[in-house]
Short mmCIF file of C-alpha atoms in Angstrom, two decimals:
data_model
loop_
_atom_site.label_atom_id
_atom_site.label_comp_id
_atom_site.label_asym_id
_atom_site.label_seq_id
_atom_site.Cartn_x
_atom_site.Cartn_y
_atom_site.Cartn_z
CA MET T 35 41.77 2.43 10.98
CA THR T 36 41.28 0.90 7.76
CA GLN T 37 43.12 1.38 4.85
CA VAL T 38 42.67 -0.52 1.15
CA PHE T 39 44.95 0.37 -1.58
CA SER T 40 44.48 -1.54 -5.32
CA HIS T 41 45.90 -0.60 -8.41
CA SER T 42 45.34 -1.73 -12.04
CA LYS T 43 47.42 -1.15 -15.14
CA LYS T 44 44.98 1.78 -15.82
CA GLN T 45 44.13 3.57 -13.03
CA SER T 46 43.92 3.32 -9.09
CA PHE T 47 41.08 3.15 -6.60
CA CYS T 48 41.20 3.29 -3.08
CA ILE T 49 38.48 2.63 0.20
CA TRP T 50 39.74 4.23 3.65
CA LYS T 51 38.46 5.59 7.05
CA GLY T 52 40.36 8.62 8.15
CA GLU T 53 43.53 9.97 6.28
CA PRO T 54 45.62 7.70 3.80
CA LYS T 55 49.04 7.12 5.50
CA GLY T 56 52.18 5.94 3.71
CA HIS T 57 51.28 6.59 0.04
CA PRO T 58 53.06 9.98 -1.19
CA ALA T 59 50.92 10.01 -4.31
CA TRP T 60 47.67 10.23 -2.27
CA SER T 61 48.18 13.26 0.22
CA GLN T 62 44.59 14.31 0.68
CA SER T 63 41.84 13.09 2.19
CA CYS T 64 39.15 10.72 0.69
CA SER T 65 36.81 13.56 1.25
CA HIS T 66 38.38 15.49 -1.23
CA PRO T 67 38.36 15.13 -4.75
CA ILE T 68 41.43 13.37 -6.23
CA PRO T 69 42.43 13.16 -9.84
CA ALA T 70 43.43 9.91 -10.20
CA LEU T 71 39.80 8.90 -9.03
CA GLY T 72 38.03 11.25 -11.64
CA GLY T 73 37.31 13.34 -8.87
CA LEU T 74 35.16 11.20 -6.95
CA ALA T 75 36.09 10.54 -3.17
CA VAL T 76 34.00 9.31 -0.46
CA MET T 77 34.16 8.03 3.07
CA GLY T 78 33.87 3.97 3.36
CA GLY T 79 33.44 1.13 5.40
CA ALA T 80 35.23 -2.47 5.70
CA ALA T 81 36.35 -3.54 2.29
CA THR T 82 38.30 -6.45 0.80
CA SER T 83 40.51 -5.53 -2.17
CA SER T 84 40.98 -6.58 -5.55
CA ASP T 85 43.65 -6.31 -8.16
CA SER T 86 41.35 -7.02 -11.39
CA GLY T 87 40.32 -3.09 -11.66
CA ARG T 88 36.96 -3.89 -10.17
CA ALA T 89 35.57 -2.55 -7.31
CA PRO T 90 36.29 -4.32 -3.75
CA ILE T 91 33.58 -5.86 -1.79
CA LEU T 92 31.86 -3.51 0.69
CA GLY T 93 30.15 -3.77 3.52
CA PRO T 94 28.20 -0.72 5.04
CA GLY T 95 29.65 2.13 3.06
CA LYS T 96 30.78 3.66 -0.43
CA VAL T 97 33.29 3.13 -3.07
CA CYS T 98 36.00 5.60 -4.35
CA TRP T 99 36.03 4.35 -7.99
CA TYR T 100 39.16 4.30 -10.30
CA ASN T 101 36.91 4.80 -13.52
CA SER T 102 35.81 8.28 -13.60
CA THR T 103 32.80 7.35 -15.83
CA ILE T 104 31.22 5.35 -12.92
CA PRO T 105 29.27 7.27 -10.30
CA VAL T 106 29.69 6.51 -6.62
CA LEU T 107 27.88 3.73 -5.15
CA GLU T 108 24.89 4.74 -3.45
CA ASN T 109 23.45 3.21 -0.39
CA ARG T 110 20.97 0.50 -1.52
CA ASP T 111 19.76 -0.04 2.07
CA LEU T 112 19.00 3.52 2.68
CA GLN T 113 17.30 3.89 -0.36
CA ASP T 114 15.14 0.99 0.38
CA ALA T 115 14.61 1.85 4.00
CA ILE T 116 12.88 5.48 2.87
CA LYS T 117 11.25 4.15 -0.20
CA PRO T 118 7.27 4.94 0.40
CA ARG T 119 4.88 2.21 1.19
CA GLY T 120 1.00 1.70 0.91
CA VAL T 121 0.62 4.25 -2.33
CA ARG T 122 -3.22 4.07 -3.12
CA PHE T 123 -6.29 6.35 -4.10
CA TYR T 124 -8.65 7.40 -1.37
CA SER T 125 -11.61 8.97 -3.52
CA LEU T 126 -15.21 10.19 -1.96
CA ASN T 127 -17.46 11.84 -4.46
CA PHE T 128 -14.44 12.03 -7.15
CA ASN T 129 -12.22 14.04 -4.77
CA ASN T 130 -9.08 11.97 -5.55
CA THR T 131 -6.39 11.84 -3.06
CA LEU T 132 -2.98 9.87 -3.36
CA ARG T 133 -2.22 8.49 0.21
CA TRP T 134 1.10 6.86 1.45
CA LEU T 135 2.96 5.99 4.07
CA PRO T 136 6.75 6.67 5.09
CA GLY T 137 9.44 3.77 4.34
CA ARG T 138 10.10 1.13 7.08
CA ALA T 139 12.92 3.86 8.20
CA GLY T 140 10.46 6.20 9.52
CA GLU T 141 9.96 9.79 9.07
CA GLY T 142 12.87 11.65 8.79
CA GLU T 143 13.21 15.42 9.33
CA THR T 144 14.67 15.91 5.71
CA THR T 145 12.54 13.34 3.81
CA LEU T 146 10.75 15.17 1.05
CA TYR T 147 8.23 13.47 -1.43
CA PHE T 148 7.45 13.55 -4.97
CA VAL T 149 4.37 12.76 -7.14
CA GLN T 150 3.89 12.00 -10.56
CA TYR T 151 0.88 10.70 -12.29
CA LYS T 152 -0.32 9.43 -15.80
CA VAL T 153 -3.09 8.05 -17.72
CA TYR T 154 -3.17 4.12 -18.30
CA GLY T 155 -1.60 3.28 -21.44
CA GLN T 156 0.64 6.58 -21.86
CA SER T 157 4.46 5.80 -21.59
CA LYS T 158 5.34 9.63 -19.96
CA TRP T 159 4.93 10.23 -16.62
CA GLN T 160 3.99 14.00 -15.44
CA ASN T 161 4.95 15.71 -12.54
CA LYS T 162 2.55 17.26 -9.68
CA GLU T 163 4.17 20.44 -9.28
CA GLU T 164 2.03 21.18 -5.95
CA CYS T 165 3.67 17.69 -4.53
CA TRP T 166 6.94 17.98 -5.70
CA GLY T 167 9.36 18.23 -2.82
CA ILE T 168 6.77 17.96 -0.10
CA GLN T 169 7.04 16.62 3.51
CA SER T 170 3.10 15.83 3.91
CA HIS T 171 2.04 11.88 2.82
CA PHE T 172 -0.67 12.99 0.48
CA CYS T 173 -1.24 14.62 -2.87
CA ASP T 174 -4.84 15.75 -4.24
CA LEU T 175 -5.03 14.81 -7.79
CA THR T 176 -8.65 15.09 -8.36
CA GLU T 177 -8.19 17.65 -11.31
CA GLU T 178 -5.34 15.39 -12.87
CA THR T 179 -8.08 12.23 -13.00
CA SER T 180 -10.94 14.31 -13.97
CA ASP T 181 -12.22 11.83 -16.25
CA ALA T 182 -14.40 9.55 -14.30
CA TYR T 183 -14.22 6.86 -16.87
CA GLU T 184 -10.35 6.98 -17.64
CA ALA T 185 -7.85 4.84 -15.71
CA TYR T 186 -4.87 6.43 -13.90
CA TYR T 187 -1.57 5.21 -12.41
CA SER T 188 0.40 7.51 -9.83
CA ARG T 189 3.85 6.96 -7.92
CA VAL T 190 5.71 8.46 -5.21
CA GLN T 191 9.45 8.98 -4.61
CA ALA T 192 11.11 9.88 -0.99
CA ALA T 193 14.49 11.64 -1.08
CA SER T 194 16.52 11.86 2.44
CA THR T 195 20.12 13.59 2.75
CA ASP T 196 20.88 13.39 -1.15
CA VAL T 197 19.57 9.69 -1.65
CA ARG T 198 16.60 9.03 -3.41
CA SER T 199 14.68 5.85 -3.40
CA ASP T 200 12.94 3.70 -6.37
CA TRP T 201 9.49 5.07 -6.98
CA SER T 202 6.61 3.07 -5.23
CA LEU T 203 3.43 2.77 -7.82
CA SER T 204 -0.20 2.93 -6.96
CA CYS T 205 -2.95 0.29 -8.33
CA ARG T 206 -4.41 1.32 -11.47
CA PHE T 207 -7.34 3.93 -10.14
CA THR T 208 -10.48 4.53 -12.41
CA PRO T 209 -12.67 7.00 -10.58
CA TRP T 210 -15.88 5.78 -11.57
CA ARG T 211 -15.42 2.26 -10.24
CA GLU T 212 -13.66 3.16 -7.01
CA THR T 213 -14.85 6.20 -5.53
CA MET T 214 -16.98 5.84 -2.40
CA ILE T 215 -20.43 7.65 -2.98
CA GLY T 216 -21.44 10.35 -0.17
CA PRO T 217 -24.69 10.15 1.44
CA PRO T 218 -27.72 12.90 0.57
CA THR T 219 -28.55 15.90 2.53
CA ILE T 220 -31.92 15.83 4.42
CA LYS T 221 -34.32 18.88 4.74
CA VAL T 222 -36.91 17.79 7.57
CA VAL T 223 -40.40 19.34 6.87
CA HIS T 224 -43.19 18.13 9.36
CA SER T 225 -46.69 18.63 10.62
CA ASN T 226 -48.67 17.55 13.21
CA LYS T 227 -49.35 14.28 11.40
CA PHE T 228 -46.83 13.52 9.26
CA VAL T 229 -43.18 14.05 8.26
CA ILE T 230 -42.10 15.23 4.67
CA LEU T 231 -38.40 14.57 3.68
CA LYS T 232 -36.27 16.32 0.81
CA LEU T 233 -33.36 14.43 0.03
CA GLN T 234 -30.66 16.11 -2.23
CA ALA T 235 -27.92 14.02 -3.93
CA PRO T 236 -24.05 14.13 -3.44
CA ARG T 237 -22.22 16.71 -5.67
CA SER T 238 -19.18 15.59 -7.14
CA ALA T 239 -15.82 17.14 -7.09
CA TYR T 240 -15.85 17.71 -10.89
CA LYS T 241 -17.12 21.10 -12.13
CA ARG T 242 -19.14 22.29 -15.11
CA LYS T 243 -17.58 25.02 -17.37
CA ARG T 244 -19.48 27.52 -15.46
CA GLY T 245 -18.18 26.44 -12.27
CA SER T 246 -21.23 24.46 -10.49
CA MET T 247 -20.40 21.34 -9.06
CA ILE T 248 -22.01 18.07 -10.98
CA PRO T 249 -24.36 15.98 -8.67
CA MET T 250 -23.40 12.38 -8.42
CA THR T 251 -26.88 11.44 -10.39
CA ASN T 252 -25.04 12.70 -13.53
CA TYR T 253 -22.49 9.25 -13.16
CA TYR T 254 -24.91 6.75 -11.43
CA ASP T 255 -28.20 5.59 -10.96
CA LEU T 256 -28.66 6.41 -7.39
CA LEU T 257 -31.08 4.63 -4.74
CA TYR T 258 -32.04 6.17 -1.53
CA GLN T 259 -32.61 4.40 1.86
CA VAL T 260 -34.35 5.98 4.77
CA PHE T 261 -34.08 4.88 8.21
CA ILE T 262 -35.95 6.52 11.03
CA ILE T 263 -34.82 6.05 15.09
CA ASN T 264 -37.55 6.26 17.84
CA ASN T 265 -35.45 7.54 20.68
CA LEU T 266 -37.36 5.96 23.38
CA LEU T 267 -36.06 2.67 22.13
CA ASP T 268 -32.56 1.78 21.16
CA GLU T 269 -30.84 4.92 19.53
CA GLN T 270 -28.37 2.18 17.18
CA HIS T 271 -32.09 0.62 15.84
CA ARG T 272 -32.70 1.92 12.39
CA VAL T 273 -36.14 0.70 10.90
CA LEU T 274 -35.89 1.24 6.94
CA VAL T 275 -39.14 3.33 6.24
CA TYR T 276 -38.19 3.96 2.36
CA GLU T 277 -36.08 2.54 -0.77
CA GLY T 278 -36.39 4.08 -3.80
CA LYS T 279 -35.52 7.18 -6.00
CA ASP T 280 -37.82 9.68 -5.07
CA LYS T 281 -36.24 12.95 -3.50
CA VAL T 282 -39.63 13.92 -1.80
CA ILE T 283 -40.70 11.40 0.81
CA LYS T 284 -43.62 11.32 3.16
CA ILE T 285 -43.64 9.26 6.49
CA GLU T 286 -47.03 8.86 8.20
CA ASP T 287 -47.94 7.18 11.22
CA LEU T 288 -45.83 8.68 13.86
CA ARG T 289 -46.73 9.07 17.22
CA PRO T 290 -47.17 12.48 18.56
CA GLY T 291 -44.71 13.53 21.33
CA ILE T 292 -42.19 11.01 20.25
CA SER T 293 -38.59 12.02 19.36
CA TYR T 294 -37.45 10.45 16.26
CA CYS T 295 -34.43 10.92 14.17
CA ILE T 296 -33.91 10.36 10.47
CA VAL T 297 -30.86 9.29 8.69
CA ALA T 298 -30.13 8.37 4.85
CA ARG T 299 -27.75 6.92 2.69
CA THR T 300 -27.38 6.47 -0.65
CA SER T 301 -26.50 3.39 -2.83
CA VAL T 302 -25.40 1.82 -6.14
CA LEU T 303 -26.59 -1.06 -7.09
CA VAL T 304 -24.28 -2.01 -10.41
CA LEU T 305 -21.39 -1.58 -8.08
CA GLY T 306 -22.71 -3.11 -4.98
CA ARG T 307 -21.98 -0.15 -2.67
CA SER T 308 -23.75 2.35 -0.22
CA SER T 309 -22.50 5.11 1.39
CA ALA T 310 -22.17 6.24 4.90
CA TYR T 311 -25.14 7.11 6.91
CA SER T 312 -25.93 11.24 6.90
CA ASN T 313 -26.06 12.99 9.73
CA ARG T 314 -29.03 12.68 11.84
CA GLN T 315 -32.10 15.30 11.72
CA CYS T 316 -34.52 15.15 14.75
CA THR T 317 -37.92 16.12 14.84
CA VAL T 318 -41.24 15.81 17.46
CA LEU T 319 -44.45 15.61 15.96
CA LEU T 320 -46.95 17.85 18.58
#
């Protein structure tokens, strides 16, 4: 059992493990309030004493301070261990989601997360009420980042067993520059000699006042790339058959009786970025 007592001319403080002995003025356990300590008392770890009125040097543990205006020392190691990592925005068609990883201590059953956001240049952070005290590792901030050309920040804090971590900050996020563009949808209309494709641009997560989704063409000059796959050959071998801005495309010179699949993607030249490929649409010419 470790007991360390130290006195100053003003007040006294203590650190001990277990019940203090041999000191008639301190009859309570250190886990109970003691008036001489300003009502603050906690279990401690290994320590060395000091007669200067300052806190002793601690190993892992906490301090019972002599000064009632000084709070109990938090466990900095635990704060660092639960601090969220990898805080960043993921965005597809302006569906803007903040994601993060647990701290290096891993996920605890009692770990909760708190999310705030702000516009770049503003000083005040806003709480995201739906992501305040949650256990998941993501938070939908689409509505809070609804200006595609504005820059935003977000941050996440973790709390576990009455200990809160420091805030983990995201990088600056501008939806227009960083969102990924989805592929177009394809409708196939075929005859005996050719195939007609009707392309529809992806829709954003942003809504008009009447509630309809705004197409991504309102924000970008989209280029469409259409590829055809001959299923008699290598299914991974895509042949580019069209590149441009038209939404109705006619594909000819296809062999009858052969199964073809068609995929498409969108590109934004100004950003040097292309979408994933669309779902396959397959057809056979008679």
